[in-house]
GROMACS .gro file of C-alpha atoms in nm:
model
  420
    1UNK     CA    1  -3.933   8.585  -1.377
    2UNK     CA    2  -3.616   8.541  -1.523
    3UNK     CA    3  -3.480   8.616  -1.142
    4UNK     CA    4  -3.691   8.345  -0.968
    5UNK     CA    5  -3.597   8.077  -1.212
    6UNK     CA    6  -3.195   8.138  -1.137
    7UNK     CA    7  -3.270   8.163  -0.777
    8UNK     CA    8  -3.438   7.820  -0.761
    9UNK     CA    9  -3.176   7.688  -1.018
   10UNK     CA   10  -2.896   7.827  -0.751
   11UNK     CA   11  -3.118   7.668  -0.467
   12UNK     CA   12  -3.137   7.328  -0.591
   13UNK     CA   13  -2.735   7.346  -0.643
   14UNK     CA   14  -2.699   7.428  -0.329
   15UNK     CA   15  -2.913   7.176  -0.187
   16UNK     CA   16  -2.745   6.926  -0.382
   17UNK     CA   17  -2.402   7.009  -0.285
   18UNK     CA   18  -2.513   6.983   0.064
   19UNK     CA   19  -2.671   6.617  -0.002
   20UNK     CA   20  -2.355   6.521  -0.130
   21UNK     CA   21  -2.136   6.666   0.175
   22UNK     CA   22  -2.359   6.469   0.371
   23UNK     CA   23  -2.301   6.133   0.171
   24UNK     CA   24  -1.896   6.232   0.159
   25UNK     CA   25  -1.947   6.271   0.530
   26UNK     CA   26  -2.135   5.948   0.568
   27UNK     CA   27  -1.927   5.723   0.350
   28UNK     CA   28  -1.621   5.872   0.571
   29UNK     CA   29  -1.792   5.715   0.871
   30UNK     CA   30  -1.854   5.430   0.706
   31UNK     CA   31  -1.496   5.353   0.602
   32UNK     CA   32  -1.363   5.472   0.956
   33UNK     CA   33  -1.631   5.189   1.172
   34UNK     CA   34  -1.469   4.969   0.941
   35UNK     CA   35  -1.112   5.002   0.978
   36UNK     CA   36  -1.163   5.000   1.370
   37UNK     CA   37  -1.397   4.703   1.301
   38UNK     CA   38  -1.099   4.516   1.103
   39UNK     CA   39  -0.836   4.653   1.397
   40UNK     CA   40  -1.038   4.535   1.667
   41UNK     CA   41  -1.121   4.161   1.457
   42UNK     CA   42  -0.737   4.122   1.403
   43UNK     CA   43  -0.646   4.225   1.823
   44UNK     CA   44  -0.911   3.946   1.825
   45UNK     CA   45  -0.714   3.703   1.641
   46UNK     CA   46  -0.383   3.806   1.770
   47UNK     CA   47  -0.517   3.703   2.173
   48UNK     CA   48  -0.651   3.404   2.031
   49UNK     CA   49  -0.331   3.314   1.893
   50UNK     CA   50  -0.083   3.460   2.200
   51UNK     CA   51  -0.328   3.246   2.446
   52UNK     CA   52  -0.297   2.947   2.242
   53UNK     CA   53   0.043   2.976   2.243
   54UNK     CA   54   0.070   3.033   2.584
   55UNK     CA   55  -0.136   2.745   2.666
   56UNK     CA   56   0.049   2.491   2.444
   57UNK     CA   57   0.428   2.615   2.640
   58UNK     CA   58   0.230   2.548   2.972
   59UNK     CA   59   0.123   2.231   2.855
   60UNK     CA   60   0.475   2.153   2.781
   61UNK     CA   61   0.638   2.302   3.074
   62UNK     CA   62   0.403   2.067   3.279
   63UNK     CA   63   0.503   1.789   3.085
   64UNK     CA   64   0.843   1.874   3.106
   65UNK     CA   65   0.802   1.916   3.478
   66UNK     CA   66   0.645   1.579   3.537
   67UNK     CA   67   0.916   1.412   3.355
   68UNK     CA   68   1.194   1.565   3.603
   69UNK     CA   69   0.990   1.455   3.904
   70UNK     CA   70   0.922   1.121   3.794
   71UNK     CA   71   1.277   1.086   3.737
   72UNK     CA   72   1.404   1.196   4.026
   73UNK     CA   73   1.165   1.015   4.218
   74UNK     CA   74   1.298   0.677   4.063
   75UNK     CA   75   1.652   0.815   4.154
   76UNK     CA   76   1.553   0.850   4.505
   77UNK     CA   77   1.394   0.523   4.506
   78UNK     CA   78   1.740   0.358   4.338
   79UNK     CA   79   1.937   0.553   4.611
   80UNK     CA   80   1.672   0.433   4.929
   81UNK     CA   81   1.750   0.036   4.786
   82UNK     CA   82   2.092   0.083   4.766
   83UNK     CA   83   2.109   0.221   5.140
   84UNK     CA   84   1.934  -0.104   5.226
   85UNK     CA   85   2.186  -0.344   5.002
   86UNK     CA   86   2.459  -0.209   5.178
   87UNK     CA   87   2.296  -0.231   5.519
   88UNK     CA   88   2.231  -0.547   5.493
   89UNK     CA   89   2.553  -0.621   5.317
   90UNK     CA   90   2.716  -0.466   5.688
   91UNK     CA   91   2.487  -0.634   5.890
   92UNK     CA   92   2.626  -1.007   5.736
   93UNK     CA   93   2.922  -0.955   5.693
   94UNK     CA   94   2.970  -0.815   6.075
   95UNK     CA   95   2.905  -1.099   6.206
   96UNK     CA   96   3.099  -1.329   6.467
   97UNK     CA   97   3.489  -1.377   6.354
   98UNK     CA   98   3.635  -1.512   6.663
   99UNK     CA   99   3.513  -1.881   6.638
  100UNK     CA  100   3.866  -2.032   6.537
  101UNK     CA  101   4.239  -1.927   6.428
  102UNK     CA  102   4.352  -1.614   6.270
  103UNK     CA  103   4.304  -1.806   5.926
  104UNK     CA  104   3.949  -1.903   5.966
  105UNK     CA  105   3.894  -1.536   6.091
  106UNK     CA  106   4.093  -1.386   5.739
  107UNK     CA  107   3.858  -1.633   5.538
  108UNK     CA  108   3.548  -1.550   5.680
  109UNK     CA  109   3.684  -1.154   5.592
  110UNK     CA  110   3.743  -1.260   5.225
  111UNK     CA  111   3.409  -1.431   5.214
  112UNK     CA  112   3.225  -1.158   5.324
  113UNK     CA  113   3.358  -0.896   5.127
  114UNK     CA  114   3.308  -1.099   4.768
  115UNK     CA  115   2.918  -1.127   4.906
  116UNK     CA  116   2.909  -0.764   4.968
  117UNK     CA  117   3.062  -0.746   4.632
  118UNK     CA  118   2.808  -0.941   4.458
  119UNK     CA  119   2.490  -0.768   4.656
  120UNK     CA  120   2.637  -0.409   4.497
  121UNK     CA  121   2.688  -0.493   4.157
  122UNK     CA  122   2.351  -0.582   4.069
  123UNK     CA  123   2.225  -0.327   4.319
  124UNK     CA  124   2.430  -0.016   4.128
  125UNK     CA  125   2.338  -0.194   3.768
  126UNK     CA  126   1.960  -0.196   3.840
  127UNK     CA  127   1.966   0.165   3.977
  128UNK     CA  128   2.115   0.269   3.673
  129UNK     CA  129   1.905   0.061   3.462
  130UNK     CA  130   1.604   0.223   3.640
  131UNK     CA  131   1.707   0.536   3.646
  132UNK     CA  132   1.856   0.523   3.214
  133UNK     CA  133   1.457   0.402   3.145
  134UNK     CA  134   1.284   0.689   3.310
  135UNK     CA  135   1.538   0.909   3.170
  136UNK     CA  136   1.521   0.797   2.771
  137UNK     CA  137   1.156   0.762   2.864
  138UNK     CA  138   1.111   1.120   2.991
  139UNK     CA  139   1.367   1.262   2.693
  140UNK     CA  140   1.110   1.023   2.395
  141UNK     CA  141   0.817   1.222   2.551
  142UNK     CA  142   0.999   1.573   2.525
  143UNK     CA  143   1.170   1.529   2.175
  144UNK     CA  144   0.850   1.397   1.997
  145UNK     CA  145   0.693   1.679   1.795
  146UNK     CA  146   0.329   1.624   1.694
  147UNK     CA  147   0.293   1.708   1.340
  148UNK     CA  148   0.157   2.008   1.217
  149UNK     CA  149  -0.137   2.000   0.905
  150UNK     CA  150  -0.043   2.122   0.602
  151UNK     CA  151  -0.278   2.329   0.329
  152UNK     CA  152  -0.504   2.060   0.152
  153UNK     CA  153  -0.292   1.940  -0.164
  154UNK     CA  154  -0.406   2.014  -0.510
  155UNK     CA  155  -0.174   1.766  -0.652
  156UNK     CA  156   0.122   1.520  -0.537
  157UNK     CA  157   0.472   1.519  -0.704
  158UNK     CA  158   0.639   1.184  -0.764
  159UNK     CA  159   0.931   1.207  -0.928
  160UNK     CA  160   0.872   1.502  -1.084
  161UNK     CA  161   0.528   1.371  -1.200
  162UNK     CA  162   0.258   1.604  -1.069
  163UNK     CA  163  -0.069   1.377  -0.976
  164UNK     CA  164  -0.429   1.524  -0.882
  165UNK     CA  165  -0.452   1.455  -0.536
  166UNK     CA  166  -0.791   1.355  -0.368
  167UNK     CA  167  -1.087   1.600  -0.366
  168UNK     CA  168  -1.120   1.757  -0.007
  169UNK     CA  169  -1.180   2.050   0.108
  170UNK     CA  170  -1.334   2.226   0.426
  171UNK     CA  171  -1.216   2.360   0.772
  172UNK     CA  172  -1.284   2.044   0.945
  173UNK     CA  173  -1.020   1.842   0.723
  174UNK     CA  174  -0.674   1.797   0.831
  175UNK     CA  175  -0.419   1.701   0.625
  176UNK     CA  176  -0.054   1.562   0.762
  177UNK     CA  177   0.257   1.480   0.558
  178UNK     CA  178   0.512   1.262   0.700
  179UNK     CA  179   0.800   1.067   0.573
  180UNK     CA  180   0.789   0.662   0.605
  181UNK     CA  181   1.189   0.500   0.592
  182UNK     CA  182   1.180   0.154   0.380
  183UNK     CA  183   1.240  -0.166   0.572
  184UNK     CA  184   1.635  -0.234   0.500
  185UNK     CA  185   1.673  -0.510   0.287
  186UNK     CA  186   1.808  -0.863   0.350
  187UNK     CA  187   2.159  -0.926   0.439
  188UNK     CA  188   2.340  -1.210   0.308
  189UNK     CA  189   2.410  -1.454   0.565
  190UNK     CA  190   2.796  -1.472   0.485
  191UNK     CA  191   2.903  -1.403   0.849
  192UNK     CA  192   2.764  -1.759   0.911
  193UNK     CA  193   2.887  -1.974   0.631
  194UNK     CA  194   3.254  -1.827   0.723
  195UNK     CA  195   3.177  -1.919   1.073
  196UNK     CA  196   3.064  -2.277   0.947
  197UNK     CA  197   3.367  -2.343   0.761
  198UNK     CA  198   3.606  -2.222   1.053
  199UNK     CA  199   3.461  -2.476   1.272
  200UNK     CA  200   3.486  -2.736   1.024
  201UNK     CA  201   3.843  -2.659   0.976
  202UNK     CA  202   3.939  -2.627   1.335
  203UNK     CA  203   3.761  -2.992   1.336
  204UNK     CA  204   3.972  -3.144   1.053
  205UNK     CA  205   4.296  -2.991   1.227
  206UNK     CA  206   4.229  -3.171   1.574
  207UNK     CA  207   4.209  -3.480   1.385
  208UNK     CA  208   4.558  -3.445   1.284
  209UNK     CA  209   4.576  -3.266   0.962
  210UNK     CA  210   4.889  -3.051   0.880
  211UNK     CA  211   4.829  -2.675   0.932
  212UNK     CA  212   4.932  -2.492   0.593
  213UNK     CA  213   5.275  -2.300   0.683
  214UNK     CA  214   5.240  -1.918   0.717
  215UNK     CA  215   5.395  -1.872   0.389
  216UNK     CA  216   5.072  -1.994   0.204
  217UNK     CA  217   4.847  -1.716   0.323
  218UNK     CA  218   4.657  -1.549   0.072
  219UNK     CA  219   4.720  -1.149   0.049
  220UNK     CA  220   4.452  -0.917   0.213
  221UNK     CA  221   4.433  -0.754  -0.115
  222UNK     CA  222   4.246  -1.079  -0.296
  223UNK     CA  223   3.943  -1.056  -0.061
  224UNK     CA  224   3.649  -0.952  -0.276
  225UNK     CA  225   3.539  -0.606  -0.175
  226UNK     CA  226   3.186  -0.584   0.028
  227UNK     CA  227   2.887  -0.509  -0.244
  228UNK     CA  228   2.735  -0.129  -0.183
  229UNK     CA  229   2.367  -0.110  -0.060
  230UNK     CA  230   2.208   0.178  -0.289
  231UNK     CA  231   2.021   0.365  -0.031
  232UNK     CA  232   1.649   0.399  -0.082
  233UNK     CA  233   1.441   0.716  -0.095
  234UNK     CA  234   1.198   0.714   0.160
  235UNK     CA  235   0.832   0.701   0.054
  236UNK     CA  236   0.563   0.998   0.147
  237UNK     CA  237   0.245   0.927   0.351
  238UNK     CA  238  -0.004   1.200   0.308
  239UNK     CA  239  -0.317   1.128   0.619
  240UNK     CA  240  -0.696   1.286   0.602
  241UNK     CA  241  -0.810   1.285   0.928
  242UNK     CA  242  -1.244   1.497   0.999
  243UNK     CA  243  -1.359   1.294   0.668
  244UNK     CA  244  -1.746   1.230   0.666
  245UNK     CA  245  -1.694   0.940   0.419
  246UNK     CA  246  -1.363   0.815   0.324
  247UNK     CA  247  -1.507   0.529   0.182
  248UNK     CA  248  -1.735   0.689  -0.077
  249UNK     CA  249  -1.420   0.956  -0.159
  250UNK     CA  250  -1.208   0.633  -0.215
  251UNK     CA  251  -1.451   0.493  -0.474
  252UNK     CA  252  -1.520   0.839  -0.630
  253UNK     CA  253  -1.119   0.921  -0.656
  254UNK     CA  254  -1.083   0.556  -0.786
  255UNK     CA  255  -1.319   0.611  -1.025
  256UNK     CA  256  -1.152   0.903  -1.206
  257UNK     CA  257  -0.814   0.811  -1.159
  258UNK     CA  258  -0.876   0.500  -1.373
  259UNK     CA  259  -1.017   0.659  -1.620
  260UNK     CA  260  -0.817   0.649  -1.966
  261UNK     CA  261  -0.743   1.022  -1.908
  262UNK     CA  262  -0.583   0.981  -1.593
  263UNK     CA  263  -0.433   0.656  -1.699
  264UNK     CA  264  -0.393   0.432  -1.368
  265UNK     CA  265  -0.506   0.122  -1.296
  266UNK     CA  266  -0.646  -0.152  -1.023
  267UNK     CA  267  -0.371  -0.330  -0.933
  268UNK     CA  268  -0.204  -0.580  -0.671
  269UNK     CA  269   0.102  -0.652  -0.496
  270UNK     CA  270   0.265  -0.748  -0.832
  271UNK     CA  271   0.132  -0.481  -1.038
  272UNK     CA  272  -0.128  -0.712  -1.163
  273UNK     CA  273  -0.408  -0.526  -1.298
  274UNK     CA  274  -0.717  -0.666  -1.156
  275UNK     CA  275  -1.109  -0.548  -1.129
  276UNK     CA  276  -1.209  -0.254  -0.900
  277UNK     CA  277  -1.389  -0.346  -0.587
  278UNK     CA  278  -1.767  -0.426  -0.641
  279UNK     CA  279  -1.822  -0.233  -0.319
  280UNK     CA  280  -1.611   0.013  -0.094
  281UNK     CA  281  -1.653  -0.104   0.253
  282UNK     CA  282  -1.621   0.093   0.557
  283UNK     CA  283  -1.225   0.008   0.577
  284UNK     CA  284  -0.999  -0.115   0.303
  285UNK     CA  285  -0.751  -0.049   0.069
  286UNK     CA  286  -0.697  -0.033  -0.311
  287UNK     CA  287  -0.356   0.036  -0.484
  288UNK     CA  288  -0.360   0.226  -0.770
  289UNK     CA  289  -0.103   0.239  -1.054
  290UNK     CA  290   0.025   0.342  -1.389
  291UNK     CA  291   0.348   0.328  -1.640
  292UNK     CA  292   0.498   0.675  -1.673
  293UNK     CA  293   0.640   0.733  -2.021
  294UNK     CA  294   1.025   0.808  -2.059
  295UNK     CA  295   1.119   1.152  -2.222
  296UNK     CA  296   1.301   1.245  -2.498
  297UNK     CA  297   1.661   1.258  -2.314
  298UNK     CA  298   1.566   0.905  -2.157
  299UNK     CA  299   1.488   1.013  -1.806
  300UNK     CA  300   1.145   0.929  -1.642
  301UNK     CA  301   0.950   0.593  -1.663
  302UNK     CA  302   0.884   0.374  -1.390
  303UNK     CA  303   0.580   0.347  -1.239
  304UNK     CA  304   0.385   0.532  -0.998
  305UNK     CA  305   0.156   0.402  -0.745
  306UNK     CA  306  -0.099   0.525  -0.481
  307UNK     CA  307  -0.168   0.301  -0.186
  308UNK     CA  308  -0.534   0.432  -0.030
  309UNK     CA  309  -0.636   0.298   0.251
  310UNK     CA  310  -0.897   0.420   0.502
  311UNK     CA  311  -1.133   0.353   0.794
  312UNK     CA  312  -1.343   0.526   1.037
  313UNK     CA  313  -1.319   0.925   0.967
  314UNK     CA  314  -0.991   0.899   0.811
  315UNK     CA  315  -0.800   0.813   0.521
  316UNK     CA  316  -0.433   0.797   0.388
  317UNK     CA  317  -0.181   0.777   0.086
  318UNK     CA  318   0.103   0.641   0.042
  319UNK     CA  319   0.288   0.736  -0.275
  320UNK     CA  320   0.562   0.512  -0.430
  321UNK     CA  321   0.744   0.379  -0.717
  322UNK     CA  322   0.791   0.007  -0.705
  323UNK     CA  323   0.991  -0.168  -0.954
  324UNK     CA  324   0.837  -0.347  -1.238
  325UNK     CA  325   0.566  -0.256  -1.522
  326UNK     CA  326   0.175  -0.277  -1.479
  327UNK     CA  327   0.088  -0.577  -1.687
  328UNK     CA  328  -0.225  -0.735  -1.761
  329UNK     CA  329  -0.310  -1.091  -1.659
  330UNK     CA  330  -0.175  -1.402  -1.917
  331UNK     CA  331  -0.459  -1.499  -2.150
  332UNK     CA  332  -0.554  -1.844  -2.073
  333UNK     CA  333  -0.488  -2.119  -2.279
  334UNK     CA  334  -0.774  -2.253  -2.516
  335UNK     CA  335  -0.831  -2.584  -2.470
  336UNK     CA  336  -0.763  -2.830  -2.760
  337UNK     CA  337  -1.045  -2.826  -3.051
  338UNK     CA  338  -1.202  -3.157  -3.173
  339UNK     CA  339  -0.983  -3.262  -3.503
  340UNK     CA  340  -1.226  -3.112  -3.772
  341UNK     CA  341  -1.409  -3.378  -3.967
  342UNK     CA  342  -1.515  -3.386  -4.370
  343UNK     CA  343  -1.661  -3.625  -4.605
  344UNK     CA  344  -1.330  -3.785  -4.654
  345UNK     CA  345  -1.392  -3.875  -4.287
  346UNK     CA  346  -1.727  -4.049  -4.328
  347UNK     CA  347  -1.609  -4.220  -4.637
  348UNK     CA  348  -1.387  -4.392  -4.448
  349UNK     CA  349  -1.573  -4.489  -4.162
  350UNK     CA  350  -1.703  -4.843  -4.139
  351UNK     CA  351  -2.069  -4.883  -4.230
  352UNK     CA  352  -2.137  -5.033  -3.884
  353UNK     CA  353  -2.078  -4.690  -3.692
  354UNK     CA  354  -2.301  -4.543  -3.890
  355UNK     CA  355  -2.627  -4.815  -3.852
  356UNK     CA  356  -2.577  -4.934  -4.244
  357UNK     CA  357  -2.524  -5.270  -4.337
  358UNK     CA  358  -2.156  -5.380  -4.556
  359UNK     CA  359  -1.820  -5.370  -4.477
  360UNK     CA  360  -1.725  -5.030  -4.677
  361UNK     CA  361  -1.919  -4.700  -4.832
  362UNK     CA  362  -1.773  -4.742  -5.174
  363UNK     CA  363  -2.141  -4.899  -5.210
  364UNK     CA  364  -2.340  -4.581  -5.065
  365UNK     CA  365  -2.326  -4.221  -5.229
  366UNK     CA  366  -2.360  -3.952  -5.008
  367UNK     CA  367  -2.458  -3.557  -5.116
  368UNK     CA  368  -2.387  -3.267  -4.886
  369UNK     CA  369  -2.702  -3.035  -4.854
  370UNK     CA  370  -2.714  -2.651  -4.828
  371UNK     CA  371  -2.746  -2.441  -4.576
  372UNK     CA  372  -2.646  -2.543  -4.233
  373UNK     CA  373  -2.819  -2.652  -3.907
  374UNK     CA  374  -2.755  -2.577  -3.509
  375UNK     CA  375  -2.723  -2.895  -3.313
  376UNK     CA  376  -2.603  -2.840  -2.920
  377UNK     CA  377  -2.489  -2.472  -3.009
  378UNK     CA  378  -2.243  -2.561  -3.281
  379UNK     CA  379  -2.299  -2.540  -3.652
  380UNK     CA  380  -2.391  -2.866  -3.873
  381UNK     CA  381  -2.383  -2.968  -4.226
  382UNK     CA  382  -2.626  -3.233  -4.306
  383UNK     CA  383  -2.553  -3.514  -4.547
  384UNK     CA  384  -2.799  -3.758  -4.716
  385UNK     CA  385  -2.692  -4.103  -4.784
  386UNK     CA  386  -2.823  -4.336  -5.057
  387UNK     CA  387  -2.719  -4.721  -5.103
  388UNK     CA  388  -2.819  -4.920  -5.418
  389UNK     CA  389  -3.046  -4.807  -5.669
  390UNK     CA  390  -3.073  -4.448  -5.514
  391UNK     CA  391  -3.275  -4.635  -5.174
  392UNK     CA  392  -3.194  -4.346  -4.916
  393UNK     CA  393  -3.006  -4.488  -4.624
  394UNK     CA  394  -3.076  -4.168  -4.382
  395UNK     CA  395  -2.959  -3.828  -4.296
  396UNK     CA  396  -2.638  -3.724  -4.073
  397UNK     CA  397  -2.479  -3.412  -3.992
  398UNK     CA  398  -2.118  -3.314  -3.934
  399UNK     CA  399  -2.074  -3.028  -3.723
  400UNK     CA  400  -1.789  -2.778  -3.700
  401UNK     CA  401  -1.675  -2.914  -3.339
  402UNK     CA  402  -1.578  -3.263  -3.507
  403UNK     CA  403  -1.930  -3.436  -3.395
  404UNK     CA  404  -2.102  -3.679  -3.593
  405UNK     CA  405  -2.515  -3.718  -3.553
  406UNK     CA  406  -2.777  -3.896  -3.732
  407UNK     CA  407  -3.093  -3.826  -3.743
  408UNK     CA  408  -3.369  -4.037  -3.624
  409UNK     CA  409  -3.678  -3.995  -3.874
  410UNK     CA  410  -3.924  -4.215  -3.621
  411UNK     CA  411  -3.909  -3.939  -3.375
  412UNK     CA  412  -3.766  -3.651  -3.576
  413UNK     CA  413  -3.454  -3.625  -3.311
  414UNK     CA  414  -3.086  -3.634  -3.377
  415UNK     CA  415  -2.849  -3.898  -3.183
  416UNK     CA  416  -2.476  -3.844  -3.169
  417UNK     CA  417  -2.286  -4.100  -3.291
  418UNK     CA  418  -1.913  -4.250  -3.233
  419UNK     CA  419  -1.587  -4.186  -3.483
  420UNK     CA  420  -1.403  -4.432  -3.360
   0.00000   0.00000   0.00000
């Protein structure tokens, strides 16, 4: 008994050994289809790549190709009207000679050589011309290199200030960085002042003024040295193009980025902060903007600003640093209040304004009551007003916006009255 068991105890070791020679075996299959399956995916990729290549030289070599004919056609055609000029140049200028003396003949000579003269020159210059355009023409079409797309940005850098960039991602996005030169600033028009004042001066000398003797001539080492032109950094242009909608990226960037977090703001052309648009329209553009603090050492500050504009399937932005601070519009002036009026007021007023009989209130008493009443949105105090032997005159209220109003019992309504 004892037997049996071992032998089925060896058996079932054996078997299980075998079951897991099999699985070794398997998983070593396994492993091997793969590695041909990656070798054979990356050969794949590698043709794909070596044929686009290929293509894109051809395509250039074609290019280049039709450049060089298309110049050398124009060459040809500059060298076929030249042949012409000077054919027909010949053709006048053999004409007859013998009509009168040897110096009408020499004459006639002269003559026709400055014509044939005049026919080359502009003959050569536009064959030159002609053949300098297709030349710089062919030359801008080789030398222009299309941009390549960069890896979707996670963040821009502006001076050292790292930005979250917008929120794209997906195959079908390309992204394209590019450099855009400031327009060169505004030159002082000194060249024609100076040439102003030369004229004027040659004009005072013809009318007979003494010229100042050479002696008198200032030294060239008084004139005031030309002012330097800082250069300008250019400014970077980052464009989206394969964007389902720019539009409702715009608003959702926007959004974010004005958040109190993030710290920018709406703003205008003078760093004006302004409201958001109500609604982001198929194409537009929105500047954002913020004041960067300044560090410990004193370097930083400024501002930085994002100019987003898109349309269609495509978007850009333009990153900068303008001069100036984000500000907030000026509060608008209040307009003047109404002089505030008291009792002091209405016991000086003449009993007349008020509908009472007498030429002053030192006759009539008048007692404030409490509380307050609302008469055309502003706040009143009403005083009662009694004349002789305690005979109530009537009721009027002053209110906080300097009006005066009396109230008419007849038809329980109020009527504003006049100060003055």
């Amino acid at each position: 008994m004892k037997q049996d068991k071992a032998d089925k105890i060896i058996q079932k070791a054996e078997l299980k050994a075998k079951k897991a020679a099999q699985q070794v075996e398997a998983a070593g299959k396994k492993a091997e289809a793969a590695r041909k399956k990656q070798e054979a995916l990356a050969q794949k990729k590698a043709a794909k790549a070596a044929a686009a290549a290929t293509k894109k030289a051809a395509a250039k070599t074609k290019k280049a190709e039709a450049v060089a004919k298309k110049a050398q056609a124009a060459a040809q055609k500059a060298e076929e009207k030249k042949a012409k000029a000077l054919a027909k140049a010949a053709s006048k200028s053999s004409g007859p000679a013998k009509e009168g003396e040897g110096g009408e003949a020499e004459g006639k000579k002269k003559k026709g050589k400055k014509k044939l003269l005049l026919i080359l020159i502009p003959v050569l210059a536009a064959a030159v011309g002609v053949g300098a355009f297709f030349f710089l023409k062919g030359g801008g079409e080789e030398e222009a290199e299309e941009l390549e797309p960069i890896q979707i940005p996670l963040e821009y850098v502006l001076n050292e200030v790292h930005i979250t960039a917008l929120p794209v991602s997906g195959e079908e996005v390309l992204v394209y960085q590019e450099e855009v030169q400031p327009e060169p600033p505004a030159e002082p028009e000194k060249e024609e002042e100076k040439d102003k004042e030369q004229d004027a001066s040659e004009e005072n000398g013809e009318e007979g003024q003494a010229e100042e003797p050479a002696g008198t001539e200032e030294p060239a080492g008084t004139e005031e040295p030309a002012a330097e032109t800082e250069e300008v950094p250019p400014k970077t242009l980052y464009r989206y193009e394969g964007l389902k909608n720019p539009a409702g990226l715009i608003a959702g960037y926007t959004a974010v980025m004005t958040c109190e977090d993030a710290g920018f703001s709406v703003v205008d052309e003078t760093l004006l902060r302004i409201d958001p648009p109500e609604e982001f329209a198929a194409q537009g553009s929105v500047q954002l903007a913020r004041n960067e603090p300044k560090g410990e050492d004193g370097t930083g500050g400024g501002v930085s600003s994002l100019l987003l504009s898109w349309e269609g399937t495509s978007c850009s932005v333009l990153l900068d640093t303008p001069e100036g601070r984000v500000h907030d519009p000026k509060p608008e002036a209040s307009a003047p209040s109404a002089p505030r009026r008291g009792l002091s007021d209405l016991e000086a007023i003449h009993p007349s304004k008020l509908g009472l009989p007498g030429e002053s209130m030192e006759a009539y008493e008048m007692i404030p009551q409490e509380g307050s009443v609302r008469i055309a949105g502003s706040i009143c105090v009403r005083v009662n007003i009694y004349g002789e032997g305690n005979q109530f005159a009537g009721s009027y209220f002053l209110s906080t916006d300097g009006k005066l109003y009396k109230l008419d019992e007849s038809v329980n309504k109020v009527v504003e009255l006049e100060w003055e």
